[in-house]
Short mmCIF file of C-alpha atoms in Angstrom, two decimals:
data_model
loop_
_atom_site.label_atom_id
_atom_site.label_comp_id
_atom_site.label_asym_id
_atom_site.label_seq_id
_atom_site.Cartn_x
_atom_site.Cartn_y
_atom_site.Cartn_z
CA MET P 13 18.55 -23.43 -79.45
CA LEU P 14 21.75 -21.46 -80.97
CA LEU P 15 21.13 -17.58 -80.92
CA VAL P 16 23.15 -14.71 -81.60
CA GLU P 17 22.87 -12.14 -79.14
CA PHE P 18 23.00 -8.11 -79.18
CA THR P 19 23.11 -5.26 -76.24
CA ASP P 20 22.04 -1.70 -77.75
CA ALA P 21 19.90 1.17 -76.62
CA GLY P 22 16.76 -1.04 -76.17
CA GLY P 23 18.45 -3.68 -74.12
CA VAL P 24 19.13 -7.34 -74.72
CA HIS P 25 17.61 -9.37 -77.98
CA TYR P 26 18.63 -12.27 -79.74
CA ASN P 27 18.74 -13.31 -83.87
CA LEU P 28 18.99 -16.21 -85.15
CA PRO P 29 22.19 -16.46 -87.11
CA ALA P 30 21.67 -15.14 -90.59
CA GLY P 31 22.53 -12.99 -93.81
CA GLY P 32 22.51 -13.16 -97.59
CA VAL P 33 23.55 -15.27 -99.78
CA GLU P 34 26.90 -13.90 -101.84
CA ALA P 35 27.68 -14.15 -105.75
CA GLY P 36 28.93 -18.11 -106.83
CA GLU P 37 27.18 -19.42 -103.49
CA SER P 38 24.18 -21.99 -102.97
CA VAL P 39 21.50 -21.12 -100.27
CA ILE P 40 23.31 -24.10 -98.36
CA GLU P 41 26.69 -22.82 -98.50
CA ALA P 42 25.12 -19.31 -96.90
CA VAL P 43 23.72 -20.91 -94.29
CA ILE P 44 26.86 -22.83 -93.27
CA ARG P 45 28.93 -19.53 -93.80
CA GLU P 46 26.72 -17.35 -92.23
CA ALA P 47 26.55 -19.84 -89.14
CA ARG P 48 30.58 -19.57 -88.66
CA GLU P 49 30.75 -16.25 -89.47
CA GLU P 50 27.91 -14.91 -86.19
CA ALA P 51 28.16 -17.93 -84.39
CA GLY P 52 31.72 -19.38 -84.70
CA ALA P 53 29.59 -23.12 -85.53
CA ALA P 54 30.29 -25.79 -87.88
CA ILE P 55 26.55 -26.64 -88.88
CA GLU P 56 24.70 -29.61 -91.04
CA VAL P 57 21.82 -28.37 -92.43
CA GLY P 58 18.84 -30.09 -92.15
CA PRO P 59 15.10 -29.55 -93.75
CA LEU P 60 13.60 -26.46 -94.51
CA ALA P 61 11.77 -25.60 -91.04
CA PHE P 62 9.62 -22.72 -92.31
CA VAL P 63 10.07 -19.50 -94.83
CA TYR P 64 9.34 -15.79 -93.27
CA GLU P 65 8.81 -13.01 -95.07
CA TYR P 66 9.46 -9.24 -94.48
CA ALA P 67 7.38 -7.46 -96.54
CA PRO P 68 8.21 -3.20 -95.26
CA HIS P 69 4.62 -1.91 -96.42
CA ARG P 70 2.92 -4.29 -94.25
CA SER P 71 5.07 -3.88 -91.19
CA GLU P 72 5.41 -0.18 -90.78
CA HIS P 73 9.01 -0.36 -92.31
CA VAL P 74 9.63 -1.61 -88.50
CA TYR P 75 13.01 -3.15 -89.98
CA GLY P 76 13.60 -0.92 -92.99
CA ALA P 77 12.51 -0.60 -96.65
CA THR P 78 14.14 -4.08 -98.33
CA HIS P 79 11.16 -6.66 -98.86
CA SER P 80 13.03 -10.10 -98.30
CA ILE P 81 12.24 -13.64 -97.67
CA HIS P 82 14.21 -15.64 -95.21
CA LEU P 83 14.51 -19.42 -95.37
CA ILE P 84 14.49 -21.06 -91.96
CA PHE P 85 16.50 -24.57 -91.79
CA ASP P 86 16.58 -26.98 -88.85
CA CYS P 87 20.22 -27.04 -88.31
CA LYS P 88 22.51 -29.12 -85.86
CA LEU P 89 26.21 -28.67 -84.93
CA LYS P 90 28.87 -30.77 -86.34
CA GLU P 91 30.36 -33.43 -83.78
CA GLY P 92 33.11 -31.17 -82.03
CA SER P 93 31.99 -27.84 -82.53
CA VAL P 94 31.68 -25.25 -80.26
CA PRO P 95 30.03 -22.14 -81.10
CA ALA P 96 31.56 -18.78 -79.55
CA MET P 97 32.09 -15.18 -80.17
CA PRO P 98 33.51 -14.68 -83.76
CA ALA P 99 36.53 -12.57 -84.20
CA SER P 100 34.65 -9.99 -86.18
CA PRO P 101 31.38 -9.49 -84.68
CA ASP P 102 28.51 -7.46 -85.92
CA PRO P 103 27.74 -4.09 -84.60
CA ASN P 104 26.21 -4.54 -81.17
CA GLN P 105 26.77 -8.11 -81.01
CA THR P 106 27.63 -9.21 -77.37
CA GLY P 107 27.42 -12.86 -77.32
CA VAL P 108 26.48 -16.58 -78.79
CA ARG P 109 23.84 -18.07 -76.51
CA TRP P 110 22.15 -21.64 -75.78
CA ILE P 111 18.47 -20.57 -75.01
CA PRO P 112 16.48 -23.86 -74.25
CA LEU P 113 13.05 -23.85 -76.18
CA SER P 114 11.27 -23.83 -72.93
CA ARG P 115 12.91 -20.43 -72.30
CA LEU P 116 12.06 -18.95 -75.54
CA ASP P 117 9.05 -17.04 -74.46
CA THR P 118 11.49 -15.11 -71.69
CA ILE P 119 13.73 -13.51 -74.47
CA VAL P 120 13.31 -10.81 -76.86
CA LEU P 121 13.88 -12.27 -80.47
CA TYR P 122 13.82 -10.44 -83.77
CA PRO P 123 11.90 -11.57 -85.49
CA ASN P 124 9.39 -12.31 -83.00
CA LEU P 125 9.35 -15.90 -83.96
CA ARG P 126 8.79 -17.84 -80.56
CA LYS P 127 5.87 -19.01 -81.14
CA GLN P 128 6.55 -20.48 -84.87
CA ILE P 129 9.82 -22.09 -83.65
CA ALA P 130 8.35 -23.71 -80.84
CA ASP P 131 5.40 -25.12 -82.69
CA TYR P 132 8.08 -26.49 -85.53
CA ALA P 133 9.97 -27.90 -82.76
CA ALA P 134 7.11 -29.69 -81.06
CA ARG P 135 5.77 -31.25 -84.41
CA ARG P 136 8.61 -31.13 -87.00
CA THR P 137 6.59 -31.22 -89.80
CA ALA P 138 7.71 -31.94 -93.05
CA ALA P 139 5.75 -28.92 -94.71
CA PRO P 140 7.40 -25.70 -94.15
CA ALA P 141 5.00 -23.12 -92.87
CA PHE P 142 5.05 -19.41 -94.60
CA ILE P 143 5.25 -16.39 -92.03
CA GLU P 144 4.52 -12.89 -92.88
CA GLU P 145 5.79 -10.37 -90.33
CA HIS P 146 2.83 -8.30 -90.33
CA GLN P 147 1.17 -11.46 -88.73
CA LEU P 148 3.65 -11.88 -85.71
CA ASP P 149 2.76 -10.44 -82.55
CA LYS P 150 3.96 -7.29 -81.56
CA TYR P 151 6.32 -6.38 -78.47
CA PRO P 152 5.27 -3.50 -76.61
CA PRO P 153 7.26 -0.45 -76.78
CA PRO P 154 10.44 0.06 -74.94
CA SER P 155 9.68 2.21 -71.26
CA ALA P 156 11.39 5.34 -71.30
#
Protein backbone atom coordinates (compact mmCIF):
# COMPACT_ATOMS: atom_id res chain seq x y z
CA MET A 1 0.00 0.00 0.00
CA LEU A 2 1.36 3.42 -0.94
CA LEU A 3 1.33 5.84 2.00
CA VAL A 4 2.61 9.33 2.74
CA GLU A 5 5.06 9.41 5.68
CA PHE A 6 5.20 12.23 8.22
CA THR A 7 7.53 12.88 11.13
CA ASP A 8 6.61 15.30 13.90
CA ALA A 9 6.87 15.63 17.68
CA GLY A 10 4.76 12.46 18.04
CA GLY A 11 7.12 10.44 15.84
CA VAL A 12 6.56 8.79 12.47
CA HIS A 13 3.03 8.28 11.19
CA TYR A 14 1.38 7.66 7.82
CA ASN A 15 -1.58 8.98 5.88
CA LEU A 16 -3.31 7.93 2.71
CA PRO A 17 -2.71 10.43 -0.10
CA ALA A 18 -5.75 12.68 0.28
CA GLY A 19 -7.25 16.11 -0.05
CA GLY A 20 -10.22 18.12 -1.12
CA VAL A 21 -11.97 18.57 -4.42
CA GLU A 22 -11.13 21.88 -6.08
CA ALA A 23 -13.59 24.06 -7.98
CA GLY A 24 -14.31 22.71 -11.47
CA GLU A 25 -12.91 19.28 -10.60
CA SER A 26 -14.68 15.93 -10.21
CA VAL A 27 -14.01 13.58 -7.29
CA ILE A 28 -12.06 11.23 -9.58
CA GLU A 29 -9.99 14.13 -10.95
CA ALA A 30 -9.23 15.17 -7.35
CA VAL A 31 -8.09 11.64 -6.44
CA ILE A 32 -5.72 11.60 -9.44
CA ARG A 33 -4.37 15.09 -8.63
CA GLU A 34 -3.85 14.38 -4.93
CA ALA A 35 -1.95 11.13 -5.64
CA ARG A 36 0.31 13.08 -8.01
CA GLU A 37 0.78 16.04 -5.62
CA GLU A 38 1.39 14.06 -2.43
CA ALA A 39 3.06 10.88 -3.71
CA GLY A 40 4.32 11.69 -7.21
CA ALA A 41 2.15 8.83 -8.45
CA ALA A 42 0.21 8.53 -11.70
CA ILE A 43 -2.76 6.33 -10.88
CA GLU A 44 -5.87 4.68 -12.27
CA VAL A 45 -8.83 5.12 -9.93
CA GLY A 46 -10.68 1.89 -9.23
CA PRO A 47 -13.78 1.12 -7.20
CA LEU A 48 -14.86 2.93 -4.07
CA ALA A 49 -13.47 0.87 -1.18
CA PHE A 50 -15.21 2.62 1.69
CA VAL A 51 -16.54 5.90 3.05
CA TYR A 52 -15.05 7.41 6.21
CA GLU A 53 -16.77 10.10 8.27
CA TYR A 54 -15.02 12.41 10.72
CA ALA A 55 -17.60 13.99 13.06
CA PRO A 56 -15.64 16.20 15.49
CA HIS A 57 -18.33 16.24 18.18
CA ARG A 58 -18.24 12.43 18.34
CA SER A 59 -14.43 12.15 18.24
CA GLU A 60 -13.25 14.64 20.85
CA HIS A 61 -12.21 16.99 18.01
CA VAL A 62 -9.05 14.89 17.54
CA TYR A 63 -8.57 16.23 13.97
CA GLY A 64 -10.07 19.68 14.45
CA ALA A 65 -13.57 21.13 14.17
CA THR A 66 -14.42 20.49 10.50
CA HIS A 67 -16.94 17.72 9.86
CA SER A 68 -15.86 15.75 6.77
CA ILE A 69 -16.68 12.76 4.59
CA HIS A 70 -13.83 10.92 2.84
CA LEU A 71 -14.22 8.63 -0.15
CA ILE A 72 -11.44 6.03 -0.21
CA PHE A 73 -10.78 4.41 -3.60
CA ASP A 74 -8.90 1.26 -4.59
CA CYS A 75 -6.30 2.70 -6.98
CA LYS A 76 -3.49 1.20 -9.04
CA LEU A 77 -0.29 2.74 -10.37
CA LYS A 78 -0.21 3.45 -14.07
CA GLU A 79 2.42 1.47 -15.92
CA GLY A 80 5.80 3.16 -15.58
CA SER A 81 4.78 5.40 -12.68
CA VAL A 82 7.33 5.56 -9.87
CA PRO A 83 6.08 7.25 -6.69
CA ALA A 84 8.44 9.79 -5.14
CA MET A 85 8.63 12.65 -2.68
CA PRO A 86 6.90 15.66 -4.26
CA ALA A 87 8.74 18.89 -5.09
CA SER A 88 6.48 20.76 -2.63
CA PRO A 89 5.76 18.30 0.18
CA ASP A 90 3.21 18.88 2.92
CA PRO A 91 4.59 20.22 6.23
CA ASN A 92 6.40 17.43 8.13
CA GLN A 93 6.20 15.07 5.14
CA THR A 94 9.33 12.90 5.17
CA GLY A 95 8.60 10.33 2.53
CA VAL A 96 6.39 8.24 0.31
CA ARG A 97 6.54 4.60 1.32
CA TRP A 98 5.28 1.21 0.20
CA ILE A 99 3.99 -0.59 3.26
CA PRO A 100 3.05 -4.26 2.79
CA LEU A 101 -0.51 -5.01 3.89
CA SER A 102 0.98 -7.65 6.18
CA ARG A 103 2.78 -4.84 8.08
CA LEU A 104 -0.14 -2.43 8.49
CA ASP A 105 -0.47 -3.39 12.15
CA THR A 106 3.12 -2.22 12.80
CA ILE A 107 2.61 1.42 11.76
CA VAL A 108 0.65 4.43 12.99
CA LEU A 109 -1.89 5.37 10.31
CA TYR A 110 -4.16 8.41 10.60
CA PRO A 111 -7.03 7.91 10.56
CA ASN A 112 -6.59 4.46 12.07
CA LEU A 113 -8.15 2.54 9.18
CA ARG A 114 -5.62 -0.32 9.34
CA LYS A 115 -8.20 -3.01 10.17
CA GLN A 116 -10.72 -1.73 7.61
CA ILE A 117 -8.06 -1.60 4.87
CA ALA A 118 -6.86 -5.13 5.66
CA ASP A 119 -10.47 -6.39 5.70
CA TYR A 120 -11.20 -4.70 2.37
CA ALA A 121 -8.01 -6.11 0.78
CA ALA A 122 -8.93 -9.61 1.94
CA ARG A 123 -12.40 -9.58 0.38
CA ARG A 124 -12.58 -6.65 -2.10
CA THR A 125 -16.35 -6.40 -1.79
CA ALA A 126 -18.45 -4.35 -4.17
CA ALA A 127 -20.42 -2.65 -1.38
CA PRO A 128 -18.29 0.02 0.34
CA ALA A 129 -18.35 0.27 4.12
CA PHE A 130 -19.30 3.44 5.98
CA ILE A 131 -16.81 4.10 8.80
CA GLU A 132 -17.15 6.68 11.57
CA GLU A 133 -14.02 8.03 13.33
CA HIS A 134 -15.45 7.62 16.83
CA GLN A 135 -15.83 3.87 16.21
CA LEU A 136 -12.17 3.30 15.30
CA ASP A 137 -9.65 1.86 17.75
CA LYS A 138 -7.69 4.60 19.53
CA TYR A 139 -3.92 4.71 19.86
CA PRO A 140 -2.53 5.04 23.37
CA PRO A 141 -1.25 8.54 24.18
CA PRO A 142 2.43 9.02 23.29
CA SER A 143 4.90 8.56 26.12
CA ALA A 144 6.64 11.74 27.21
